[in-house]
Each structure stands twice: as C-alpha cells, then as structure tokens.
Coordinates of C-alpha atoms in Angstrom, one line a residue:
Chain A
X116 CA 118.0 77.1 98.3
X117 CA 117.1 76.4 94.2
X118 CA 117.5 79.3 91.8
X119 CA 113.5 79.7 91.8
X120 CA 113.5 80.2 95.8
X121 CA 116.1 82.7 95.7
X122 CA 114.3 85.0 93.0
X123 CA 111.7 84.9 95.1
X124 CA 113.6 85.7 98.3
X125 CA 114.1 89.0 100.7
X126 CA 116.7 90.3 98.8
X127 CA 114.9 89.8 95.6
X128 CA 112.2 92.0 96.9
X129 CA 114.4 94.5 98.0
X130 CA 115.8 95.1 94.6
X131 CA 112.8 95.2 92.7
X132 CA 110.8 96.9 95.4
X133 CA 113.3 99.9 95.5
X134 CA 112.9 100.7 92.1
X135 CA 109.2 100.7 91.9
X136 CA 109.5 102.7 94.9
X137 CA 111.6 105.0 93.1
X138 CA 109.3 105.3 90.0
X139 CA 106.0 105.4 92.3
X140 CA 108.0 108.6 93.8
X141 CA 108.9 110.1 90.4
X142 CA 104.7 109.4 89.5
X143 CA 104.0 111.8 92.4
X144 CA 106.2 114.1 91.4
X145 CA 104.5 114.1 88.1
X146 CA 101.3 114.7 89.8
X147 CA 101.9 117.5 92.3
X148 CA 103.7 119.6 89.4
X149 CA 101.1 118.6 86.6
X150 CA 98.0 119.7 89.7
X151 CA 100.1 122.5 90.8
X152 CA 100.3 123.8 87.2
X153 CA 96.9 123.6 86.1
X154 CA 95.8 125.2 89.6
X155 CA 98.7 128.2 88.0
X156 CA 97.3 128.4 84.7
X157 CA 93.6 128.5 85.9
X158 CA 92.1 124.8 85.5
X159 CA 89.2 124.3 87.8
X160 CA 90.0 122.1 90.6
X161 CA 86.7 120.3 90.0
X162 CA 87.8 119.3 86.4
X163 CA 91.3 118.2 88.0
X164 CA 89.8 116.2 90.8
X165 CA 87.2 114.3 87.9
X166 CA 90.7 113.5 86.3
X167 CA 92.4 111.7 89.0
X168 CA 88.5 109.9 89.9
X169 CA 88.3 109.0 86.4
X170 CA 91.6 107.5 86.0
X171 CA 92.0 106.2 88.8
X172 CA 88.6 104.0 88.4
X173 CA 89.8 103.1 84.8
X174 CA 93.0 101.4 85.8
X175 CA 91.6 99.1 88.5
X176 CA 90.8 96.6 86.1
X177 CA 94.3 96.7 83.7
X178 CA 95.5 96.2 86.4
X179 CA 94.1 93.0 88.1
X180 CA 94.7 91.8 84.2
X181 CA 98.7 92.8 84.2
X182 CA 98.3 91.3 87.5
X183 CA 97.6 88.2 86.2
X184 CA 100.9 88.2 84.0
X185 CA 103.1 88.6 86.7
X186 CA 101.2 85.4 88.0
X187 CA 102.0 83.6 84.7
X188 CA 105.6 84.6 84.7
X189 CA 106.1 84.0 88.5
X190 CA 106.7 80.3 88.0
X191 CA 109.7 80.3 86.0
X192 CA 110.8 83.9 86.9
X193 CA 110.1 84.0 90.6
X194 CA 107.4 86.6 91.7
X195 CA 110.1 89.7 92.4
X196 CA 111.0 90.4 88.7
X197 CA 107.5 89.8 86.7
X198 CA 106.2 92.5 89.6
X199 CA 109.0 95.4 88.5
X200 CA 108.7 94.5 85.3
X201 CA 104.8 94.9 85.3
X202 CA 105.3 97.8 87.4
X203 CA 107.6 99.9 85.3
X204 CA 108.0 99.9 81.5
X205 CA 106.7 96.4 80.4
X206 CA 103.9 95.9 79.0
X207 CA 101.6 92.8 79.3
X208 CA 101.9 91.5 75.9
X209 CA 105.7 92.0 75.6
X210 CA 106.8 90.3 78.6
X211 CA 105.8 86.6 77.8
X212 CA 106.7 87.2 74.1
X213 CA 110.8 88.6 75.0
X214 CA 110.8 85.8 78.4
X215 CA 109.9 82.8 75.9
X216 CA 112.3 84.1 73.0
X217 CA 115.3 85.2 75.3
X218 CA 114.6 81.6 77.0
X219 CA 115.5 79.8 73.6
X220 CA 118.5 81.7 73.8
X221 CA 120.1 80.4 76.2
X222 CA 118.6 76.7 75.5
X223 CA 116.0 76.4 77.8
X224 CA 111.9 75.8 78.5
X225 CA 110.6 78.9 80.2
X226 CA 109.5 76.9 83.5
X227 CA 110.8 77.5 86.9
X228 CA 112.3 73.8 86.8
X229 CA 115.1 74.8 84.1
X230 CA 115.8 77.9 85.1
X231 CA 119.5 78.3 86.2
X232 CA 121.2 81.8 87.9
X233 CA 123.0 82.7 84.6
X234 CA 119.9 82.2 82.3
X235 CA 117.9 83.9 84.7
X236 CA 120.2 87.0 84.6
X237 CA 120.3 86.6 80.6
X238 CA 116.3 86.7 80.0
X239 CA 116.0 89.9 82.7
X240 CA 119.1 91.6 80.7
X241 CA 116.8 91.1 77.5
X242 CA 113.8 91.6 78.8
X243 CA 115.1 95.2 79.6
X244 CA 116.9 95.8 76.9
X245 CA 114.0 95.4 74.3
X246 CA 111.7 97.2 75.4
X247 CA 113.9 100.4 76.4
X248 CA 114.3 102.2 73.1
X249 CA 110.9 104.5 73.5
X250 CA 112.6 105.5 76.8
X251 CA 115.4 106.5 75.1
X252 CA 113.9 108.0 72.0
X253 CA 111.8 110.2 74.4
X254 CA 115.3 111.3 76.2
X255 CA 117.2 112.6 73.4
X256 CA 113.9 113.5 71.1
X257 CA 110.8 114.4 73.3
X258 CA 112.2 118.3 73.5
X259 CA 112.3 118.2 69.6
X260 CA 109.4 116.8 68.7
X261 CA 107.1 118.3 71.3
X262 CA 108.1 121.8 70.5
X263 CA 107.7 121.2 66.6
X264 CA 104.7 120.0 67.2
X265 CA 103.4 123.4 69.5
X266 CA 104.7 125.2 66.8
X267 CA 102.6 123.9 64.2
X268 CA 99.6 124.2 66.0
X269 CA 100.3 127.4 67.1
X270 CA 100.8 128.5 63.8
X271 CA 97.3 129.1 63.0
X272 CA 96.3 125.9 62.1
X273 CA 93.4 124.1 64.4
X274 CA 93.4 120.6 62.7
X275 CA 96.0 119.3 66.1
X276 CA 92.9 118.4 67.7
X277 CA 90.9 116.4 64.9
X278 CA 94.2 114.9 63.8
X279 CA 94.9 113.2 66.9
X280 CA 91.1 112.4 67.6
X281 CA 91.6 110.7 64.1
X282 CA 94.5 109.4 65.0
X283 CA 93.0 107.3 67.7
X284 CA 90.1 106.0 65.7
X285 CA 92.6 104.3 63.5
X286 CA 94.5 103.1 66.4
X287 CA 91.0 101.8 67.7
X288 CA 90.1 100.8 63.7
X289 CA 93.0 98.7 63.9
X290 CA 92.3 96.3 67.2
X291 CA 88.4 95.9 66.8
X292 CA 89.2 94.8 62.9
X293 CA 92.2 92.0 64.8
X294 CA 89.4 91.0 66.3
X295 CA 86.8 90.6 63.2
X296 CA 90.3 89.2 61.4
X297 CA 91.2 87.2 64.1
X298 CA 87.3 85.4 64.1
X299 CA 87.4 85.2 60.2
X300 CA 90.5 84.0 59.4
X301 CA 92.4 83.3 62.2
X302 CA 93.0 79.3 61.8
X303 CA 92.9 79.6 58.2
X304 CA 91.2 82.3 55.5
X305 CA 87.6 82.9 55.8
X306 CA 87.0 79.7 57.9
X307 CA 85.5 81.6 60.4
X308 CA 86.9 79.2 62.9
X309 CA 89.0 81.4 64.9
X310 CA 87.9 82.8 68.4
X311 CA 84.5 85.0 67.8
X312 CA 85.3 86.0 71.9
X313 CA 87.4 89.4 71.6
X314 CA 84.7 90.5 69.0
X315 CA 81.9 89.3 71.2
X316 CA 83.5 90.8 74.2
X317 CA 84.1 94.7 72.0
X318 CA 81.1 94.6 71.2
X319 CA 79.2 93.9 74.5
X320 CA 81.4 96.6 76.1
X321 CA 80.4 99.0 73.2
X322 CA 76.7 98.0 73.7
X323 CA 76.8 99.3 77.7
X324 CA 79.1 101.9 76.8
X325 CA 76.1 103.2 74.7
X326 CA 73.4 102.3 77.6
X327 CA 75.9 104.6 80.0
X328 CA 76.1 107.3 77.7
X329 CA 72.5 107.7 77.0
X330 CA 71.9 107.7 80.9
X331 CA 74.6 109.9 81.7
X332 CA 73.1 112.5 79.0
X333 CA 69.7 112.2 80.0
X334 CA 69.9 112.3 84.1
X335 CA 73.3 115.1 83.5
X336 CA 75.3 112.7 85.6
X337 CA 78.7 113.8 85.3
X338 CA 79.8 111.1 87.4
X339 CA 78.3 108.2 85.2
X340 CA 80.7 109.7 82.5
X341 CA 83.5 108.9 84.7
X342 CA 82.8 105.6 85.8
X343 CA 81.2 105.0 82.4
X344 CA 84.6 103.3 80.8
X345 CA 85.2 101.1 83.7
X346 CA 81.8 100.0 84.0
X347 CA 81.5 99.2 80.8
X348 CA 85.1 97.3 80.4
X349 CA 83.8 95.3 83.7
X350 CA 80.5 93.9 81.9
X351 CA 82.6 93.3 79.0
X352 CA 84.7 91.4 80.5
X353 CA 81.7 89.2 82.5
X354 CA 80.3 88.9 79.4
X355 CA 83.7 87.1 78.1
X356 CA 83.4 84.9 81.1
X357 CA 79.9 83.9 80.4
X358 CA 79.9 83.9 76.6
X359 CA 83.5 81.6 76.9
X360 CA 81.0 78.2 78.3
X361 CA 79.2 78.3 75.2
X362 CA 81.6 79.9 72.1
X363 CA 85.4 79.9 71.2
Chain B
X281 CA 103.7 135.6 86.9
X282 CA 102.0 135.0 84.0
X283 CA 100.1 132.2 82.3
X284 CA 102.6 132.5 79.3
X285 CA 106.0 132.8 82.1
X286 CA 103.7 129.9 84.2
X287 CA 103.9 127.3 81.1
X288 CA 107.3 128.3 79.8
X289 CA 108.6 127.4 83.4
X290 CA 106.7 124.4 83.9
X291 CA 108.0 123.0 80.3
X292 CA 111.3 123.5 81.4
X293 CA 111.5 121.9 84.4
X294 CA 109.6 118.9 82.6
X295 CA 111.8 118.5 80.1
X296 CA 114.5 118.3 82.9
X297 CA 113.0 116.1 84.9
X298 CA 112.1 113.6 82.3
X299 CA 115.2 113.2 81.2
X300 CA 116.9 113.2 84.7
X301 CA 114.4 110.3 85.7
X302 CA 114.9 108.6 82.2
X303 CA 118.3 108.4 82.5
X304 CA 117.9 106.9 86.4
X305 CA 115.1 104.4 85.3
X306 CA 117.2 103.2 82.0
X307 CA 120.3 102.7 84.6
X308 CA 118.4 101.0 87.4
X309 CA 116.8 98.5 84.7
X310 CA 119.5 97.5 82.3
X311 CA 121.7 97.5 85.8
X312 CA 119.2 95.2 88.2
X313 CA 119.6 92.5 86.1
X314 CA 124.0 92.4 86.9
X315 CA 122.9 93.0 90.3
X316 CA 120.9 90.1 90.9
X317 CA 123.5 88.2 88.8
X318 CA 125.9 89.0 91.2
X319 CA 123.6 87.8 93.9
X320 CA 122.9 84.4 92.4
X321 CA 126.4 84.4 91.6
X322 CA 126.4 84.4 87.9
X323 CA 126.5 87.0 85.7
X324 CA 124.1 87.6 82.1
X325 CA 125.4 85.9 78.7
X326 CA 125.9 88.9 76.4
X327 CA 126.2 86.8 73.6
X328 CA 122.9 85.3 73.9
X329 CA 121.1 88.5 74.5
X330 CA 122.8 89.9 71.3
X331 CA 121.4 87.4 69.6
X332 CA 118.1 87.4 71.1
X333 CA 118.1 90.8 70.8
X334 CA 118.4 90.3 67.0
X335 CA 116.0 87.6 67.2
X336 CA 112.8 89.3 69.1
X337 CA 114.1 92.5 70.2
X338 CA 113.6 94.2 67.0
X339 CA 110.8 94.0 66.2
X340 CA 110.0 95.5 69.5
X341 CA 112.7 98.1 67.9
X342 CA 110.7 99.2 65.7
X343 CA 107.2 99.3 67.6
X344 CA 108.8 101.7 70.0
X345 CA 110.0 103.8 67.4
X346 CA 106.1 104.0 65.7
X347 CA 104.6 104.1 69.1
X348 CA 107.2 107.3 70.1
X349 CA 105.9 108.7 66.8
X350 CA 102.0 108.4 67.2
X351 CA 101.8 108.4 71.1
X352 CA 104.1 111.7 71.8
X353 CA 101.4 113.6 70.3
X354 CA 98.3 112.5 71.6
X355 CA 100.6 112.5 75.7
X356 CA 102.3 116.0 75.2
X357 CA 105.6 116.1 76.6
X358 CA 105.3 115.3 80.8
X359 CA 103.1 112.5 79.6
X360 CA 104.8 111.1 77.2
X361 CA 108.0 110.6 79.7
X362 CA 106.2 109.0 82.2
X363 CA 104.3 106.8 80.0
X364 CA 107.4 105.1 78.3
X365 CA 108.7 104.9 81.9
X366 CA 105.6 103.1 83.2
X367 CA 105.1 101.1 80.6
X368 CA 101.8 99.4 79.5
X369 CA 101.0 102.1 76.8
X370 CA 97.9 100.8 74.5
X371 CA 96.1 98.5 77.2
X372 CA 96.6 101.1 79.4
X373 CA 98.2 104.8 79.6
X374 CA 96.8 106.1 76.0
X375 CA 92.8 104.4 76.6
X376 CA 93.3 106.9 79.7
X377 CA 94.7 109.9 78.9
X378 CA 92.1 110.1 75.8
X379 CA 89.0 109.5 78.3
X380 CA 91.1 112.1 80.8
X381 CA 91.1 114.4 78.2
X382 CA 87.3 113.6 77.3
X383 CA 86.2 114.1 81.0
X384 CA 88.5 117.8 81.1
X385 CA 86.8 118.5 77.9
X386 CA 90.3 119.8 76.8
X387 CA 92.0 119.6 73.5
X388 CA 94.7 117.8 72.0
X389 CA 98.0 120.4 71.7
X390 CA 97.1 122.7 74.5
X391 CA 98.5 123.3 77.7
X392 CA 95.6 122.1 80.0
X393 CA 95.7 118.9 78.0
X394 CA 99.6 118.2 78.7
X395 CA 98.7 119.0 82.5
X396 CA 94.9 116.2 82.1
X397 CA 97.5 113.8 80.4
X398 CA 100.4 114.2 82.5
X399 CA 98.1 114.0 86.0
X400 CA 95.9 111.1 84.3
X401 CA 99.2 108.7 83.4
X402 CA 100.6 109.3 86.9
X403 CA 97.2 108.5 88.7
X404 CA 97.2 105.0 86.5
X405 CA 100.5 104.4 87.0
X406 CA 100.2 104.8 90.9
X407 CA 97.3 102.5 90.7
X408 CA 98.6 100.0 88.7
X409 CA 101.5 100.3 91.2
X410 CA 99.2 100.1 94.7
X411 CA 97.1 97.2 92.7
X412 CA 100.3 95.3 91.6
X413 CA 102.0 95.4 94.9
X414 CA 98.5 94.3 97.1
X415 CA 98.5 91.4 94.5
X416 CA 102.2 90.3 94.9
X417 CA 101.4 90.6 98.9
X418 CA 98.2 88.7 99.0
X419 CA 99.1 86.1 95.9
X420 CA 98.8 83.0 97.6
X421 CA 95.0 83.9 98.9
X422 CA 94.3 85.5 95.2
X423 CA 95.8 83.0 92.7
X424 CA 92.9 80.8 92.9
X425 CA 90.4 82.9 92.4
X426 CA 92.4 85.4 90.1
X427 CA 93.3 81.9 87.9
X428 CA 90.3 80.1 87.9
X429 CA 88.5 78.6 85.4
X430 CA 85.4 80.9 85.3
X431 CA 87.4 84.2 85.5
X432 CA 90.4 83.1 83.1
X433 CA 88.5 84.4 79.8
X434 CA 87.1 87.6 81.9
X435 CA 90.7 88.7 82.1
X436 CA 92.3 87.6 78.5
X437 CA 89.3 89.7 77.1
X438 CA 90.6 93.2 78.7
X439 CA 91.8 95.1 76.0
X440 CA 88.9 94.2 73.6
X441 CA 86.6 94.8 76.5
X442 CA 88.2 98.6 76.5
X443 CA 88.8 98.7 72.5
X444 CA 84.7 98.0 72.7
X445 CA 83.6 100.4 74.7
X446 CA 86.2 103.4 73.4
X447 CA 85.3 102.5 69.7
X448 CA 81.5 103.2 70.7
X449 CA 82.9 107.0 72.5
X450 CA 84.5 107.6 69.6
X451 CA 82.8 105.9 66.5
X452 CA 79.8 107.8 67.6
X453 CA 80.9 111.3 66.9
X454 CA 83.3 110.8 64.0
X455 CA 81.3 107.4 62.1
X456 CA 82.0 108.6 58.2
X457 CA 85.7 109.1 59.8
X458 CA 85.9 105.7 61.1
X459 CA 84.0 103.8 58.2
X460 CA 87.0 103.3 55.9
X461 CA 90.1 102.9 58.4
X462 CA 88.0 99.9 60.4
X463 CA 86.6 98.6 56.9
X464 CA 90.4 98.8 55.4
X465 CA 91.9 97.0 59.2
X466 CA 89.8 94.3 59.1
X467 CA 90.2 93.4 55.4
X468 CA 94.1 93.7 56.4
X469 CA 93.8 91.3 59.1
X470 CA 90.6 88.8 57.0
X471 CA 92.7 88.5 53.7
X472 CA 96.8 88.5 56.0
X473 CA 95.7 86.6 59.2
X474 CA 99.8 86.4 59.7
X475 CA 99.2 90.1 60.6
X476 CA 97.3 89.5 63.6
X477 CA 99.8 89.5 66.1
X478 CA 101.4 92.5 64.3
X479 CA 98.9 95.0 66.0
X480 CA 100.8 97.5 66.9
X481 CA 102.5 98.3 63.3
X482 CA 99.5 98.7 61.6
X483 CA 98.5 101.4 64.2
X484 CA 100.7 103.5 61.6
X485 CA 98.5 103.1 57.9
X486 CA 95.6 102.9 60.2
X487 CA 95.7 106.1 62.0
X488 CA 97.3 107.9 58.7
X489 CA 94.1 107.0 56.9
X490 CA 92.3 108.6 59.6
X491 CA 94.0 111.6 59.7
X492 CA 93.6 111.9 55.8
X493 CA 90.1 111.7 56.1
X494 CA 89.7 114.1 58.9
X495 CA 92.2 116.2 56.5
X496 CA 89.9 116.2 53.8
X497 CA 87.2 116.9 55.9
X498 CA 88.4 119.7 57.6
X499 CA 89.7 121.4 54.2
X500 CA 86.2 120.9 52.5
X501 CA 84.9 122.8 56.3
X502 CA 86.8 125.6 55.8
X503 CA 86.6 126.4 52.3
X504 CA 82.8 126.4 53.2

C-alpha cells in the first residue's frame, strides 16, 4: 500500500471521522443550550425556528463550495484529512495556501505522487498549527473581552448596534472593492485586464437580492426573507457559470 | 428564576464549556497529526514546520488575531467559541450569524442576539458537517459533476456571490455609511493590486472607517 492509499484508508477515516464526530456533538450542544435559553429568556419559538431554516438554507451552498476544496486537496493529501480539516477550523482559502507553503518545506510538489509518510505528517502538523491562534485567543480572552464589551453597552451607550452594523459594511466595503481592484489592476495598474467575474458575479447576486427583497416586502413573505440570501448566492453563482463562456 | 439569574447562568456555563471544548479540539488537532505519524510510521519534522511556520504561518498569525478582534463582537461570546472551532469564518459563519440576526430582528450586544448567533453558527456548522461527510461518501459519483467544466466558475465565484447579495441588504439602509469605506477599498486595492490577496487585513481600516462614520453620525443624531 503507497502513502496516498493509506491516507485514504479505514483507519484514516477513523481518526478524522471521530473528531468531527466529536465537534458535530459539541455543535449540538451549542444548540440545545443556545434554544433552551432563548425559550428561558422569552424568545418566540417562531423567531428561533426561522433561525435554524434560515441558516440552515444559507450554508448548503458554502458548503458544496468547501466541498470542492477537500476534492482539490484529496489528491495529494488523501481524502480523510482535507474532510476534518474542512470540517473543523479550516477555512477554504487557508488550506491550499498553508498545504503548498508547508509542502516547500519539506522539499516537495504538493501532488499525491511525492508525498512521503513523514512530509505528510509535517504539512498536517502545520496546517494545524497556523490556523489555531483564534482558538486560542478566544480560550484565554473571550471572558475578557466579551464582558468589557457588555459593559460598555450597558453603560448607557446604544451605538453597539450601529457600530457593528458598520463594522460589517467595511468588512463587506473591503471584498466587493478586491473585486473592482482585482478587475482594474489585477495583472498590472489600471489595465483593466484582470478577471471582471467576482465583480460580475456580486453584482448579479446584489441585483436578485434586490428583486427578492422587493417581493418579500410587497407579498409580507417572511419566508422569501429567509431563503432570500441563498437564492440569491445560487443565481449569482449560475450567473458566474454562464458569464465565465464569454468574459475572464 | 429570573431573566437576569437565567443569562448570568447560561454565560457561565458558556464560558466553561468553550473553553473545555477549546482545549479538547486544540489537543485532538495539533495531536492527529503524531497519530497518524505513528500509523504511517513516521513521525512530523519540527524543524520544517518551525520554519514554515515562520514562513506562511504568520501571517495567518496575525489575521487571527484581527479577526478575534472584529469577529468576537459581532458572534458574542457562545458564538464566537464555536466559530473559531468550526472554522470557515468570513465565507461562512459571520455572512450567517448577520442574516440570523437580520431574520430575529435582534441587536448586536444583547442577549437574544448571543442566543440567534450562537444557534445560527451551530446550525451551519452541522450543515457544513452533514454536507461534507455525504460528499466524502458519494465523491466518486460527485467529482465529475462537482469538477466539471461548466460548474468550476459557479463554485470559485461563492464568496462574491454572497459579498453581492449582503452588500445590497446592507448598502441599502446605511448608503452615505458605505460610500467612503467601499470608495477608500477599492482605491486601496486599484492603486496596491499586491494587496489583493491581503483581504482579510484590510477588514481592520475598512471597518474602522465605518464605524467612524456611523460615530459621527450618531453624535450629530443625538445632539439633535
């Protein structure tokens, strides 16, 4: 059996599978107390329920995407490891980034080919360790922080909730102007030669998100507003596919 | 029991829990990789991944300390545990705990909204899990269609297909307070294209302008 069969083998599985198993369980956890709290502190069950139907619905499509990067790393990692990895604490973009770099480090292509049992165990030990630090800033800090921060906005003060609704329009600011950056400049300053496609795709996705709004206002549908992110993420992203045949 | 006695207890036993379940996830990660060292029968170089570490990991450093910083906030405390323990923050847990918290039609700092974040992050996260683990099991019938041609570009275009339609949700409301922070991004990113791929540091001047602006707003408000 090669290295790349054995990552992918029983044992493999068993590993990885029994921690995702343990942090599916801890997610449930999480759930009951956070449903069986609201229910304590009088939260409408209807409200609740619209929360679990609307986030639910929104992470069907993420998903298929980070799907698709444990496809990508399957052939030089084997399929176990990309899954956990995927699963709990990675994150899409990081993954490919810290496998390539830690990959150089021990002197070898990222492809299934190269990969030898002690490299292997090398790129997953980095892999990990990078990407642990907001873990363990949260452990020795999230106490801290959260309770300075209900104290501030418990001090009379009722700017918490514009601050962090600003907060996420820069966030937001910052990826759809990558994207105008990204067509503009991105192989070379003001060439507009780089790929117009992210833009294209935003704003397609921002164009049905306005058509669902204004229906969901007008016929009261309540459950349009749920659905109305994931719907309009889905023709955003057929839009990419149909778009791709004839832009960059 | 009270409302007051209700949240004080549930706090607690968050606070315990997340860090109980920090602690077990951080062990279980940094430890699978020894284990299935010693399965393979060789064990990781720790010299490499020192110097990988100082080669990609810290920049990754440094974007977990920001996103600790400017996620913590907007997640509340159960949240924010289980986020940084899932993973997949921006293309995933934040876009939806903010439309949770839309759909509850709760605010940012209260209790109800800890509970809308805390229930919405778990629900993706077991999602992501479910959908993850049917795709591992039916990959070999999946792969083709998942990897073909036609769909390829659907699924590279994810995030800006969810930046698009939250910028519209939001951008709609608040347009004077997203004006200058989007004009002053995508200068940033026109003028430095080497920026780019440095997203997720810029969140920080990006959302601090933002938060300036809804400052000044809010001040001119109230003195009115």
């Amino acid at each position: 059996m090669n290295v790349i069969q054995q990552l992918s083998s029983p044992t493999m599985y068993l590993i990885c599978g029994g921690i995702i198993a343990f942090i599916a369980t801890v997610c449930v956890i999480f759930a009951v107390r956070a449903w069986r709290a609201g229910k304590a502190i009088g939260m409408d069950t209807a409200v609740l329920k619209r929360v679990v139907t609307s986030s639910a619905s929104f992470s069907v499509l993420p998903a298929v995407g980070i799907l698709l990067g444990v496809i990508a790393l399957s052939g030089a990692l084997g399929i176990p490891w990309p899954w956990l990895r995927l699963s709990v604490i990675g994150a899409l973009h990081y993954e490919t980034q810290v496998a390539q770099g830690a990959a150089e480090q021990v002197s070898i292509q990222l492809s299934g080919s190269e990969m030898t049992a002690s490299a292997f165990a090398t790129i997953a030990l980095l892999m990990s360790v990078c990407i642990m630090w907001g873990m363990i800033l949260n452990l020795f800090l999230n106490k801290k922080y959260t309770n300075r921060l209900s104290k501030n906005s418990s001090s009379g003060s009722s700017f918490g909730d514009q601050a962090m609704t600003a907060m996420f329009i820069g966030l937001v600011s910052v990826y759809i102007g990558s994207y105008l950056g990204i067509w503009i400049s991105g192989n070379g300053r003001f060439t507009f030669a780089g790929s117009v496609l992210p833009l294209l795709t935003a704003l397609c996705a921002a164009a049905v998100m306005a058509i669902l709004t204004h229906l969901a206002e007008k016929l009261k549908a309540k459950w349009l507003e749920d659905f109305s992110l994931a719907l309009s993420m889905l023709a955003g992203m057929a839009c990419a596919a149909l778009l791709n045949t004839v832009v960059k | 029991m009270s409302r007051e006695e209700t949240i004080a207890r549930y706090e607690r036993s968050t606070h315990r829990l997340g860090r109980i379940v920090s602690v077990v996830t951080l062990i279980l990660l940094v430890g699978a990789p020894f284990v299935i060292g010693s399965f393979l029968g060789a064990m990781p170089d720790v010299s490499a991944v020192v110097r990988g570490f100082a080669a990609v990991g810290l920049v990754w450093t440094v974007s977990s300390v920001v996103e600790f910083l400017v996620y913590t906030p907007m997640l509340g405390s159960g949240g924010s545990y289980l986020a940084f323990i899932t993973g997949n923050l921006i293309n995933m847990k934040i876009p939806c705990a903010i439309n949770a918290r839309d759909v509850a039609g709760v605010k940012a700092g209260t209790k109800e909204n800890e509970i809308v974040s805390t229930l919405s992050i778990a629900v993706s996260s077991l999602v992501t899990i479910l959908v993850l683990a049917l795709g591992v099991l039916l990959l070999q019938p999946l792969q083709p269609i998942l990897q073909s041609e036609a769909l390829q570009p659907a699924f590279d275009q994810v995030v800006p297909a969810l930046f698009g339609a939250m910028a519209y949700k939001y951008y709609r409301k608040n347009l004077s307070l997203a004006v200058w922070p989007l004009l002053l991004m995508s200068l940033v990113f026109i003028l430095l294209p080497t920026l780019q791929s440095q997203t997720s540091i810029l969140i920080i001047p990006g959302g601090g302008l933002a938060i300036l602006l809804a400052w000044l707003h809010y001040r001119k408000e109230k003195k009115q």
